[in-house]
PDB file of C-alpha atoms in Angstrom:
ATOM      1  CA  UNK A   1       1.658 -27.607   5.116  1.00  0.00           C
ATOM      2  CA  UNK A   2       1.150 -24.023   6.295  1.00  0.00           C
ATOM      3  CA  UNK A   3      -2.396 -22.743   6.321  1.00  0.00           C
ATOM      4  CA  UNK A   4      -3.365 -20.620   3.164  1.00  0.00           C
ATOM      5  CA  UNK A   5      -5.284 -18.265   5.519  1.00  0.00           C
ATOM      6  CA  UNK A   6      -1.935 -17.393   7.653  1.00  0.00           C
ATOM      7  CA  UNK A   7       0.422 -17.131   4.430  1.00  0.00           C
ATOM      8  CA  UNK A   8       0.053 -13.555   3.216  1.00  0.00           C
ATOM      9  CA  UNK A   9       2.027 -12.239   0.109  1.00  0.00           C
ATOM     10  CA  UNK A  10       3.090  -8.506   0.821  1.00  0.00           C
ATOM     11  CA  UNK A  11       4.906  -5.744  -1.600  1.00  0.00           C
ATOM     12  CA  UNK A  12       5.904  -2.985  -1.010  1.00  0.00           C
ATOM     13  CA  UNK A  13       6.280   0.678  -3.510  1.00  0.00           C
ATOM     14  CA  UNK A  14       8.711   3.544  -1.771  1.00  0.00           C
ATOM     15  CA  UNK A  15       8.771   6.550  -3.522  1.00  0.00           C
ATOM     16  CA  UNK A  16      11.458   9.509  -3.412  1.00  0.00           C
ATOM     17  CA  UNK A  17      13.448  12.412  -5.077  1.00  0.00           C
ATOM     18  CA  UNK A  18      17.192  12.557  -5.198  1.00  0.00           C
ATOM     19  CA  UNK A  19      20.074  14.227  -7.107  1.00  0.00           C
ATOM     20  CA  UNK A  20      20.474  12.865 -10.731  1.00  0.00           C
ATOM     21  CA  UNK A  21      18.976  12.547 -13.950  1.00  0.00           C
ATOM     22  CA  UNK A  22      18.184  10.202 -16.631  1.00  0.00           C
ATOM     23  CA  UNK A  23      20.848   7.572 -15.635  1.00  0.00           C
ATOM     24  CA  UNK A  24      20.539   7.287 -12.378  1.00  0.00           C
ATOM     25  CA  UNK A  25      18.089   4.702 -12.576  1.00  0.00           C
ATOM     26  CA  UNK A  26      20.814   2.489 -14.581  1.00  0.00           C
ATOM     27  CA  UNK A  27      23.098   3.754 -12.142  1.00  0.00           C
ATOM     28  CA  UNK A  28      21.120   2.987  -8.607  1.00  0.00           C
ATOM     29  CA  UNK A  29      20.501  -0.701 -10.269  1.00  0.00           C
ATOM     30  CA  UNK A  30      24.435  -1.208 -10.783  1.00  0.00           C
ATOM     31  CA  UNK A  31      24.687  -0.497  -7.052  1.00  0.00           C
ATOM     32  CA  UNK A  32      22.685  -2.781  -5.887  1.00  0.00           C
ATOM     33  CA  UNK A  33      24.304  -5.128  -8.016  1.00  0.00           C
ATOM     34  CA  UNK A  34      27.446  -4.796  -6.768  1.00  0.00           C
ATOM     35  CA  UNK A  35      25.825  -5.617  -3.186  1.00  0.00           C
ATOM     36  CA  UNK A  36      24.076  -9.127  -4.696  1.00  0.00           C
ATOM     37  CA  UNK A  37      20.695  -7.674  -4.650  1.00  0.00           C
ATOM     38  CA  UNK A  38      18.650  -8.788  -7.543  1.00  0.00           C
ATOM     39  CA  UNK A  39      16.885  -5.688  -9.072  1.00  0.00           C
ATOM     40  CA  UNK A  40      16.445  -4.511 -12.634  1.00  0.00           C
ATOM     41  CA  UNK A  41      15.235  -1.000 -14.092  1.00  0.00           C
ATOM     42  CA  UNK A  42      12.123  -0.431 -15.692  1.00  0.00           C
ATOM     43  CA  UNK A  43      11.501   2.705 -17.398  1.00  0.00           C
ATOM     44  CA  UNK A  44       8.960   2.963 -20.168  1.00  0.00           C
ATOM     45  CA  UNK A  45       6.819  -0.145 -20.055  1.00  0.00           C
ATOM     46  CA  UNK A  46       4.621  -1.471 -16.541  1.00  0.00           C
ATOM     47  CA  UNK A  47       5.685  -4.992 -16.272  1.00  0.00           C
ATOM     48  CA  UNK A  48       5.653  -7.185 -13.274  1.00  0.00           C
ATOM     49  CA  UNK A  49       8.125  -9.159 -12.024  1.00  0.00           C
ATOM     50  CA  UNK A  50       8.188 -11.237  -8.456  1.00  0.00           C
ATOM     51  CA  UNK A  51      11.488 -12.573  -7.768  1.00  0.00           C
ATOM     52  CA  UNK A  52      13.336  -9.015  -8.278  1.00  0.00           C
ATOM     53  CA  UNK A  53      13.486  -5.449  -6.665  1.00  0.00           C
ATOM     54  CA  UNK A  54      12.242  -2.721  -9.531  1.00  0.00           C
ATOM     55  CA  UNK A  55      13.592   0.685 -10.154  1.00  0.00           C
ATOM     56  CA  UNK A  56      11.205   2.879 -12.228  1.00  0.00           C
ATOM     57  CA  UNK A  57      10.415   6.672 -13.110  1.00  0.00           C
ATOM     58  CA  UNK A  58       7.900   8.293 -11.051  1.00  0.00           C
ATOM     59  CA  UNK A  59       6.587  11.361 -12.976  1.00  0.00           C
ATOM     60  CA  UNK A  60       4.147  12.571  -9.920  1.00  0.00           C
ATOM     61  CA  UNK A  61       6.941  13.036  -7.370  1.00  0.00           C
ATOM     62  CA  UNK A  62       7.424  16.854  -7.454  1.00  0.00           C
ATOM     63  CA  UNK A  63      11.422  16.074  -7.210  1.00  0.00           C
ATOM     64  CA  UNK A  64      12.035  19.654  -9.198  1.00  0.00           C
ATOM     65  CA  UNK A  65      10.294  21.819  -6.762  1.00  0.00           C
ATOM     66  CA  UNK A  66      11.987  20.222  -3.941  1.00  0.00           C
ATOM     67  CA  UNK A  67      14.920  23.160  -3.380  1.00  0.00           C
ATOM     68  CA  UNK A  68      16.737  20.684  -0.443  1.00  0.00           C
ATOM     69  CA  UNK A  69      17.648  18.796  -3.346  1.00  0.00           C
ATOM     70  CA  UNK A  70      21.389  19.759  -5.456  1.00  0.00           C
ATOM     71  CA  UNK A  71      20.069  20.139  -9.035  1.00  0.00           C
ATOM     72  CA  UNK A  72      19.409  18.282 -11.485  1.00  0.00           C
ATOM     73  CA  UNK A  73      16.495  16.342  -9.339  1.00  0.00           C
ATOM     74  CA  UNK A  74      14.736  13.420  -9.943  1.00  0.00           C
ATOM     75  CA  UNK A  75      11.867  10.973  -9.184  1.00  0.00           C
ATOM     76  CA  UNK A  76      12.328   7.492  -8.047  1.00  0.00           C
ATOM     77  CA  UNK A  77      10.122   4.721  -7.150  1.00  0.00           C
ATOM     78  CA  UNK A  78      11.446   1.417  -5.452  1.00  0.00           C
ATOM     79  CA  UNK A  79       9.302  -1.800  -5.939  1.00  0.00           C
ATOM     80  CA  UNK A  80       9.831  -4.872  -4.249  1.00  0.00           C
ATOM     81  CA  UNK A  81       9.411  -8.201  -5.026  1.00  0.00           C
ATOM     82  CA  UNK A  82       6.774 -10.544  -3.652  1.00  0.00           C
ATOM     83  CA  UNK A  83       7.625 -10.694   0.306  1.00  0.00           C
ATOM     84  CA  UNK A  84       6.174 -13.737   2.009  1.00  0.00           C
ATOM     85  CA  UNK A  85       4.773 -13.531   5.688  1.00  0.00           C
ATOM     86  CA  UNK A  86       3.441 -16.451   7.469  1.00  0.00           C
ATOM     87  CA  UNK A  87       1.668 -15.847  10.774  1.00  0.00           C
ATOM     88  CA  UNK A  88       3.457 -17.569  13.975  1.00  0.00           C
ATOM     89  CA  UNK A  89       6.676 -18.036  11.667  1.00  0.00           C
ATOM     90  CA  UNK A  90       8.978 -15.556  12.779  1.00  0.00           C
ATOM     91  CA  UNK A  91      11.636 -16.683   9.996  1.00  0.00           C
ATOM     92  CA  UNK A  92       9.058 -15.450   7.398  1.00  0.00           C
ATOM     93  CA  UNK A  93       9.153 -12.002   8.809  1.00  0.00           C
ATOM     94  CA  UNK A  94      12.735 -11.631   9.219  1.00  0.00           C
ATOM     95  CA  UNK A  95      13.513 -12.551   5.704  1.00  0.00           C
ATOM     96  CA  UNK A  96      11.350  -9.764   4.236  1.00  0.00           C
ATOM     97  CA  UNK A  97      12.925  -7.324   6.749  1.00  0.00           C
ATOM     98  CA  UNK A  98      15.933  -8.202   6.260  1.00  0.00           C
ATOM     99  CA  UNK A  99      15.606  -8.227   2.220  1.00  0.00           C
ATOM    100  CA  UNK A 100      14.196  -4.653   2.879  1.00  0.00           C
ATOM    101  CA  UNK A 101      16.477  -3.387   4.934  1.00  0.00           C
ATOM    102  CA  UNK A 102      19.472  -4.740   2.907  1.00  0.00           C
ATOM    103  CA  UNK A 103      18.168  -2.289  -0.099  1.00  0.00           C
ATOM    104  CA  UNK A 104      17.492   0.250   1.723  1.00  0.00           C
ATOM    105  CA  UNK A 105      20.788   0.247   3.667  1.00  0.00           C
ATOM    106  CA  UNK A 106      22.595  -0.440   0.371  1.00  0.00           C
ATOM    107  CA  UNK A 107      21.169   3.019  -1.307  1.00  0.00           C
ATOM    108  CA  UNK A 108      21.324   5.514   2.028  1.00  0.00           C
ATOM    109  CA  UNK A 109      25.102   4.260   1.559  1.00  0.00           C
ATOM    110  CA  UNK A 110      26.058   5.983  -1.740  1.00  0.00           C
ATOM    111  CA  UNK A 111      22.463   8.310  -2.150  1.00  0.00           C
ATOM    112  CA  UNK A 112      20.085  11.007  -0.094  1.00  0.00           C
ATOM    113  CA  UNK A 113      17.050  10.149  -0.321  1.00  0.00           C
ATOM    114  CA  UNK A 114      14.437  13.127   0.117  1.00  0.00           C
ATOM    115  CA  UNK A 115      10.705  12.358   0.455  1.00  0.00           C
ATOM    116  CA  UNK A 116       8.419  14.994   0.687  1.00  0.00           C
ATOM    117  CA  UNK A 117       4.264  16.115   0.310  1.00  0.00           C
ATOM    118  CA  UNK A 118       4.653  14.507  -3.029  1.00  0.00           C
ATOM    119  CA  UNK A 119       5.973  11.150  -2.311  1.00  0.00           C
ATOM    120  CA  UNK A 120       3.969   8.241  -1.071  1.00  0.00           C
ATOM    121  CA  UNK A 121       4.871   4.687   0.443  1.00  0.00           C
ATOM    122  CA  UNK A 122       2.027   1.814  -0.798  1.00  0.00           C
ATOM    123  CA  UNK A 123       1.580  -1.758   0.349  1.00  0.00           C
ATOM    124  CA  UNK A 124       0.282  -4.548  -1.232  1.00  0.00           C
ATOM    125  CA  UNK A 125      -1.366  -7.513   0.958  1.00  0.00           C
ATOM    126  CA  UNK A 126      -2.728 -10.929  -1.153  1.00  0.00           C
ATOM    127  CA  UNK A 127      -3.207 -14.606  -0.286  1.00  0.00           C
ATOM    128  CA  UNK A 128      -0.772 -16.942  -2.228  1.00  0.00           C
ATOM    129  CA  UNK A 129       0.890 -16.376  -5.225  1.00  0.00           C
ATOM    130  CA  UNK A 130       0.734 -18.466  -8.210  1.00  0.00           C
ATOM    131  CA  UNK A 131       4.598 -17.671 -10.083  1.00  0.00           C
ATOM    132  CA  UNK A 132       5.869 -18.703  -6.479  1.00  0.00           C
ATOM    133  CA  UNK A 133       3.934 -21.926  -5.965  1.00  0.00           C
ATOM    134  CA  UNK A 134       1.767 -20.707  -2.894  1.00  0.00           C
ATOM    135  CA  UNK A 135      -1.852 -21.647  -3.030  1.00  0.00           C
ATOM    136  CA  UNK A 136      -5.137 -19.657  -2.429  1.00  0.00           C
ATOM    137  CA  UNK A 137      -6.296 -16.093  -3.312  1.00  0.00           C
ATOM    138  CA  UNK A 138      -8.315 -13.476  -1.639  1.00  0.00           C
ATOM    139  CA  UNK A 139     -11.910 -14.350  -2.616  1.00  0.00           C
ATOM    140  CA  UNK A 140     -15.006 -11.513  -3.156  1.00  0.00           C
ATOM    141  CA  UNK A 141     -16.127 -12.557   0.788  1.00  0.00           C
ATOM    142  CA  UNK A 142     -12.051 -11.624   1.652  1.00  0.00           C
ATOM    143  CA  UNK A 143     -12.554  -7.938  -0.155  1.00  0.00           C
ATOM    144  CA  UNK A 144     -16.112  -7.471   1.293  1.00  0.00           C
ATOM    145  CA  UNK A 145     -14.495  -7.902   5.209  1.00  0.00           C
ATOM    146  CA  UNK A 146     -11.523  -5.504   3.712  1.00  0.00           C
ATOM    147  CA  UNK A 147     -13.868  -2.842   2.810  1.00  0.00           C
ATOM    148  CA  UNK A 148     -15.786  -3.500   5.755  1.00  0.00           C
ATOM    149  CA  UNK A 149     -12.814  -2.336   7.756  1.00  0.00           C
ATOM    150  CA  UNK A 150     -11.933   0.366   6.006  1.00  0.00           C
ATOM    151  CA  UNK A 151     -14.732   1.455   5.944  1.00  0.00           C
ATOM    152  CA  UNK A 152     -15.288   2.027   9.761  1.00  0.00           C
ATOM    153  CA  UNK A 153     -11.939   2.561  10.498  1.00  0.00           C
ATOM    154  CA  UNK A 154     -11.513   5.089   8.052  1.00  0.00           C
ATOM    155  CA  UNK A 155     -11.257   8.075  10.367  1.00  0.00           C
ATOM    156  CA  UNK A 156      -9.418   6.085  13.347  1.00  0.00           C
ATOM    157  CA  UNK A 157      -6.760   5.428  10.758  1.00  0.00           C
ATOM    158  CA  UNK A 158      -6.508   8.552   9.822  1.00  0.00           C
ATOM    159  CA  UNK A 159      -5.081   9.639  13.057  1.00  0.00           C
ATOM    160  CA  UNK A 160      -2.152   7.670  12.368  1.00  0.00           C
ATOM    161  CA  UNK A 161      -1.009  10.198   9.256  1.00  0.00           C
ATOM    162  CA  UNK A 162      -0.114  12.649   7.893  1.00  0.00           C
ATOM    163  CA  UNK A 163      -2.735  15.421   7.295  1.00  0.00           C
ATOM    164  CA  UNK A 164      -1.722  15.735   3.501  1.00  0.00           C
ATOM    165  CA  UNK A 165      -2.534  11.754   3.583  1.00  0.00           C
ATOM    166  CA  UNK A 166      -6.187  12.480   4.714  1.00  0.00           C
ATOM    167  CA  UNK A 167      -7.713  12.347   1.660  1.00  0.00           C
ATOM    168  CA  UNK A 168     -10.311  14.577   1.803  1.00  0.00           C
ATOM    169  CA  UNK A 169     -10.632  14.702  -1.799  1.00  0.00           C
ATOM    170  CA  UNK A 170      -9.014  17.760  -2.483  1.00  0.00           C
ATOM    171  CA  UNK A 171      -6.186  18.422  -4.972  1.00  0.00           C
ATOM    172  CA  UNK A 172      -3.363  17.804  -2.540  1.00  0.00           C
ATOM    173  CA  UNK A 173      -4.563  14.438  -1.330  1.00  0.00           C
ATOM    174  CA  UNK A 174      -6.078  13.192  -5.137  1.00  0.00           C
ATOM    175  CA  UNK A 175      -3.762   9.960  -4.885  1.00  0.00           C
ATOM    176  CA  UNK A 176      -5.123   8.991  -1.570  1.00  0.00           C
ATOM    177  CA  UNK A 177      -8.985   9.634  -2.099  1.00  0.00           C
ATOM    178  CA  UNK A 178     -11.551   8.668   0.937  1.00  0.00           C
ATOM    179  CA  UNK A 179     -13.265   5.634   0.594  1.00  0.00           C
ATOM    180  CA  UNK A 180     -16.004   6.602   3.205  1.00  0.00           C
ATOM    181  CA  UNK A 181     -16.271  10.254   0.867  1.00  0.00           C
ATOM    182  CA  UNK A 182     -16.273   8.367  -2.332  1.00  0.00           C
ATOM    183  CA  UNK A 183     -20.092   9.611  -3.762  1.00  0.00           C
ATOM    184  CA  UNK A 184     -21.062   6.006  -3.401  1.00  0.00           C
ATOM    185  CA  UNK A 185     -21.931   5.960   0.165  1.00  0.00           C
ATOM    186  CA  UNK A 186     -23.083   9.312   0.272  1.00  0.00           C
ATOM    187  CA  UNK A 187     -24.827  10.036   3.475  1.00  0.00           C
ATOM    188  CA  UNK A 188     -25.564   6.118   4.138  1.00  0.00           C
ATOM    189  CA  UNK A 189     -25.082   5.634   8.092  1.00  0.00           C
ATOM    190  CA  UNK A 190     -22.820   2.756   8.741  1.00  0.00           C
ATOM    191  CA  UNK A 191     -24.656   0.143   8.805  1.00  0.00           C
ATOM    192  CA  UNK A 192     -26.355   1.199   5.986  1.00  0.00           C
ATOM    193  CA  UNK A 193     -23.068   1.577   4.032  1.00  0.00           C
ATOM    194  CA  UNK A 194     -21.603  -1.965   5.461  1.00  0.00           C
ATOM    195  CA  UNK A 195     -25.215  -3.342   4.284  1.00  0.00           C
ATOM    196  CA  UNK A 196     -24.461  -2.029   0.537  1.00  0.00           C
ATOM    197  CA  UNK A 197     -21.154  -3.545   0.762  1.00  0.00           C
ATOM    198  CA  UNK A 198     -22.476  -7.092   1.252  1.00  0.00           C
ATOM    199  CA  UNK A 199     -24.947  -6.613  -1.423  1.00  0.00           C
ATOM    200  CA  UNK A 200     -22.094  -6.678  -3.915  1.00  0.00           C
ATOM    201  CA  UNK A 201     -23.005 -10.452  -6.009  1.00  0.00           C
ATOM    202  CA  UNK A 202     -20.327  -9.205  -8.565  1.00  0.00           C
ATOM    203  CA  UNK A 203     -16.602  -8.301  -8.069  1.00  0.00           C
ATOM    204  CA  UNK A 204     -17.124  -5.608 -11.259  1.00  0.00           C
ATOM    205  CA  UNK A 205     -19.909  -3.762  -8.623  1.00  0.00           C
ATOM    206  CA  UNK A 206     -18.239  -4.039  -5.526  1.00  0.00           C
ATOM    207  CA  UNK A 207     -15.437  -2.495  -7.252  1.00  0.00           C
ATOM    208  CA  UNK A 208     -16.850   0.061  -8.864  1.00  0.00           C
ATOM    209  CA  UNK A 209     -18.763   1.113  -4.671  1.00  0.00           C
ATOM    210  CA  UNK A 210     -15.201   0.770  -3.248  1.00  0.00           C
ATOM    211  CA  UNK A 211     -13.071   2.720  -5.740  1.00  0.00           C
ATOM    212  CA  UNK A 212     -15.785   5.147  -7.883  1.00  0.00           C
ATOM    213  CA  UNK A 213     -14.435   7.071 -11.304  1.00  0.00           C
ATOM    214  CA  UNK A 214     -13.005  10.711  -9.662  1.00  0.00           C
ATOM    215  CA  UNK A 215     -15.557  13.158 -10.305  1.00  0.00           C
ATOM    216  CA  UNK A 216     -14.739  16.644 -11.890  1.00  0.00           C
ATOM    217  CA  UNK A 217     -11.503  15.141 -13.513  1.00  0.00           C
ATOM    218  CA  UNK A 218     -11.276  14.244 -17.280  1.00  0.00           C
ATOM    219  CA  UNK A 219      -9.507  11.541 -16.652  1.00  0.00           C
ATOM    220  CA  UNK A 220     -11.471  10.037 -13.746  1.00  0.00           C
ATOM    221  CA  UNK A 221     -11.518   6.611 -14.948  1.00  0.00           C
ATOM    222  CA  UNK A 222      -8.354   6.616 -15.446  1.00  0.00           C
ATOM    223  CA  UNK A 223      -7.836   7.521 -11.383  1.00  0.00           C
ATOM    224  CA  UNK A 224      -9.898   4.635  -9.788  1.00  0.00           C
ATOM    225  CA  UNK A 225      -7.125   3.090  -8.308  1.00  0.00           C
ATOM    226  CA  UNK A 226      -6.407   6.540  -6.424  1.00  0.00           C
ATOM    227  CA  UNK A 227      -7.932   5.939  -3.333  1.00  0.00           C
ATOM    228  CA  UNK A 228      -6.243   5.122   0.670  1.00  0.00           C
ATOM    229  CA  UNK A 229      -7.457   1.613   0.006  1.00  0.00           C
ATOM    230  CA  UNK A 230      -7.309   0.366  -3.774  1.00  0.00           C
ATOM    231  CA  UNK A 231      -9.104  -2.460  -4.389  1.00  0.00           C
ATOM    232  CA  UNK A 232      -9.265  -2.313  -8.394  1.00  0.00           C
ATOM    233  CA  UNK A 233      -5.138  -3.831  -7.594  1.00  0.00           C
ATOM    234  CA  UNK A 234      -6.701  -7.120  -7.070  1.00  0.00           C
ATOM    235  CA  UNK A 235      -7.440  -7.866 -11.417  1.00  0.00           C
ATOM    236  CA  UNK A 236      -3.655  -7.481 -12.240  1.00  0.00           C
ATOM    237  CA  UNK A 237      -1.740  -8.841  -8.882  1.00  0.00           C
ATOM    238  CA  UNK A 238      -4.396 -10.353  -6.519  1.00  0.00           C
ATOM    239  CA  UNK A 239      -3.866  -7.721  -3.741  1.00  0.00           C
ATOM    240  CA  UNK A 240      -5.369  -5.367  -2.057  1.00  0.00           C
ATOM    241  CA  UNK A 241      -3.022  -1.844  -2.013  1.00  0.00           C
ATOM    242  CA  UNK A 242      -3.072  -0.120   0.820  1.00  0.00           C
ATOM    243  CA  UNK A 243      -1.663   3.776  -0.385  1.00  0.00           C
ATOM    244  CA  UNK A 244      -2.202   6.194   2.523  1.00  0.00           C
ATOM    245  CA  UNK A 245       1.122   6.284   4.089  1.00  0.00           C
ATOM    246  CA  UNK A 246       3.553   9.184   3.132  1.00  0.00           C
ATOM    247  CA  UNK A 247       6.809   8.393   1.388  1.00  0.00           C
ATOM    248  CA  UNK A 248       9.414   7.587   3.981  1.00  0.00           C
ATOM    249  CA  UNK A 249      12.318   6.035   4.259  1.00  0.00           C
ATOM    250  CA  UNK A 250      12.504   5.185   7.618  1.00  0.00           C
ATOM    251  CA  UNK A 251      13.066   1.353   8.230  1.00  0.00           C
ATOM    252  CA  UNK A 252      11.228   1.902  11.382  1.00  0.00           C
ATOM    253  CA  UNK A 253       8.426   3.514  10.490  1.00  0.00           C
ATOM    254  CA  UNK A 254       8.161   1.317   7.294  1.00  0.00           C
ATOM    255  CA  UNK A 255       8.225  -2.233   9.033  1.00  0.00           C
ATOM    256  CA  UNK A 256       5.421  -0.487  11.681  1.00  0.00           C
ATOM    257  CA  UNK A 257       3.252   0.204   8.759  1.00  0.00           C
ATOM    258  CA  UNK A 258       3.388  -2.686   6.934  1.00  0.00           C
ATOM    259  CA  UNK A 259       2.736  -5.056   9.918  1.00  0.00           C
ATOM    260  CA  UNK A 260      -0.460  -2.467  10.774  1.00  0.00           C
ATOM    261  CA  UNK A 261      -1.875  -3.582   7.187  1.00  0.00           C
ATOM    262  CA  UNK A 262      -0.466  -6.933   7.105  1.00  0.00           C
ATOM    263  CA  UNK A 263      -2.236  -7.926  10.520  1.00  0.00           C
ATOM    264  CA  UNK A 264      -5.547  -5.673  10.177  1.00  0.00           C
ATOM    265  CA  UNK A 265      -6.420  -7.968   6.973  1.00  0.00           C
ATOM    266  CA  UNK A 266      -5.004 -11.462   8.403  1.00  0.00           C
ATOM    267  CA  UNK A 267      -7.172 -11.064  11.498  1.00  0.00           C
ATOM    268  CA  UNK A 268     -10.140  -9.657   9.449  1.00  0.00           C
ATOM    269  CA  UNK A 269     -10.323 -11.797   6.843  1.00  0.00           C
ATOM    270  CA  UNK A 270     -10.574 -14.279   9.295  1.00  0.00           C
ATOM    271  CA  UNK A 271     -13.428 -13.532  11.543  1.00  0.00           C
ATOM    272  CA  UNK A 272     -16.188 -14.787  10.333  1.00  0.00           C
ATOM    273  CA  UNK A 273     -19.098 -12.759   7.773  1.00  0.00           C
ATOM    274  CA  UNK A 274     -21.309 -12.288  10.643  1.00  0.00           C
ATOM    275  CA  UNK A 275     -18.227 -11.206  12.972  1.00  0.00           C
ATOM    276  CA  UNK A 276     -17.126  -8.723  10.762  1.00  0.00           C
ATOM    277  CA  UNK A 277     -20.642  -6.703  10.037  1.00  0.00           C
ATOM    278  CA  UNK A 278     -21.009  -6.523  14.066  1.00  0.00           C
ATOM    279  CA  UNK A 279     -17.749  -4.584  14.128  1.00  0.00           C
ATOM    280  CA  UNK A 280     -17.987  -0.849  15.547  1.00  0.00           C
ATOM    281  CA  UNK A 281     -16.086   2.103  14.169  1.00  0.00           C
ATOM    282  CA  UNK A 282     -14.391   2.516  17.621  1.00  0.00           C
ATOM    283  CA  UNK A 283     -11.088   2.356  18.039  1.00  0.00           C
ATOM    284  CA  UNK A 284     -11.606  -0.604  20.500  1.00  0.00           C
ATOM    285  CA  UNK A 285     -12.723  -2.875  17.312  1.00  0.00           C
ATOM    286  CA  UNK A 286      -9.794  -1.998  15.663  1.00  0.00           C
ATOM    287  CA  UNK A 287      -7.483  -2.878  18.306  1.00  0.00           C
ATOM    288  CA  UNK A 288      -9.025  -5.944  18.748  1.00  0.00           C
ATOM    289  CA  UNK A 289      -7.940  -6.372  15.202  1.00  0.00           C
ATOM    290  CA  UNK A 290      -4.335  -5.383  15.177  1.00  0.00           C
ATOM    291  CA  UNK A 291      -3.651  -5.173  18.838  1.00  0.00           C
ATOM    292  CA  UNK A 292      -2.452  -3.067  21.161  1.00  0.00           C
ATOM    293  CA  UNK A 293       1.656  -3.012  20.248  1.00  0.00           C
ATOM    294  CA  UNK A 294       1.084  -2.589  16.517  1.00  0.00           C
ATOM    295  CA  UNK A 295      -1.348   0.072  16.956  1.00  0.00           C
ATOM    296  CA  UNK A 296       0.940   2.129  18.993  1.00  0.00           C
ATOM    297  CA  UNK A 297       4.011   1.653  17.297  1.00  0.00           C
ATOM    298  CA  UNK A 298       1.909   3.760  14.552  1.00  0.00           C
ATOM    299  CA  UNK A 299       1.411   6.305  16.894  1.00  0.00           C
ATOM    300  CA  UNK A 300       4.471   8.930  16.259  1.00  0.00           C
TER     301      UNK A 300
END
């Protein structure tokens, strides 16, 4: 039986404006139909499926002020089902690419897809999944040596984006909020921040550290989950998301991104508590967590 601790569950949310309106989401689903890809459309309610690629609305992409685009425009956002990645197993990995790819493929076929400031590309990382049999769950101790690394990391990361992806908690970069510039840690030094982190008894206070209201907004509650690294995605799928990267659709450039995440919280998660608080914010600790090759292949 494979290790829990080297089976990861993985999703992944592509977002991007194209030439249609209100049927096109009907329409994009009846092409990937025709191809045998299982997908549905969702369009008014948030429901989760796991076994089926998701078309829904997305409201924030700024598809109408996006003039490279024929009129009328439109917002899409591309969900996939959960992807299963098992360290060592290079079968694992291939069938997510490939089921990836296929879609992606499949659409660039018949549509152009535009991405722009607006659009975003998220990831989703958990342990096991219950609806597909697969044991284990990321535990408070998991989250902690998450946080813990991005935390430090923060600003290495950064170099690896976009600057409208930097959140520095302005109005361009609200969806993608710092976690080091959240008002929680505040002028803490590092260790004094990574010391608060492993303070956190409860899940409800280490979430509310990680991923603070917005301040100055009316809905700032509401907006918690708006941050590079939201941990709040953990109560409703068991994952942590992982929504810096902007919206591309780039098989390349995906597939580099998602194995950056997928193997900076693998290898983290399994160093042990005492391994994990000596880490350094140096770019040397974090390639000593994802390596050499997967670093670089970030570096565009």
């Amino acid at each position: 039986m494979t290790d829990v601790r080297n089976l990861f569950t993985l999703g992944i949310e592509l977002e991007f404006a194209l030439q249609g309106d209100e049927d096109i989401y009907e329409e994009i689903v009846a092409w990937l139909k025709s191809r045998d890809i299982l997908v549905t459309a969702i369009l008014e309610q948030e429901t989760q499926l796991h076994d089926k690629w998701i078309v829904k609305k997305d409201e924030s992409i700024g598809a109408e002020e996006d003039n490279r685009i024929p009129q009328p425009r439109i917002g899409v956002e591309l969900v996939s089902p959960i992807l299963v990645d098992i360290a060592g197993d290079p079968v694992s990995r291939q069938k997510w690419k490939g089921a990836a790819s296929k879609v992606l493929t499949t659409l660039m076929e018949r549509y152009t897809l535009f991405v722009n400031k607006s659009t975003g590309f998220h990831v989703h990382i958990g342990v096991g999944a219950k609806v597909l049999g697969l044991p284990g769950t990321l535990t408070l101790v998991d989250l902690k040596k998450i946080a813990t690394g991005a935390y430090l990391f923060e600003e290495i990361i950064d170099t690896l984006h976009a600057q409208h992806r930097l959140g520095q908690n302005t109005t361009t970069t609200d969806f993608v909020r710092s976690i080091r510039q959240n008002g929680k840690f505040g002028t803490l030094t590092a260790v004094e921040a990574i010391n608060t982190i492993w303070s956190k008894g409860k899940l409800d206070d280490f979430m509310t550290l990680m991923n603070p209201p917005h301040t100055g907004t009316p809905d700032g509650e509401h907006r918690r989950r708006y941050y590079k690294v939201n941990f709040l995605s953990y109560f409703d799928k068991g994952t942590v998301e992982f929504r810096q990267h902007e919206g591309t659709v780039d098989q390349g450039i995906i597939f580099a991104w998602v194995q950056f995440v997928l193997t900076f919280v693998r290898n983290i998660v399994n160093l042990s508590d005492t391994k994990v608080k000596k880490l350094q914010p140096t770019a040397e600790d974090l390639l000593s967590l994802v390596g050499k090759t997967t670093f670089e292949a970030m570096q565009r």
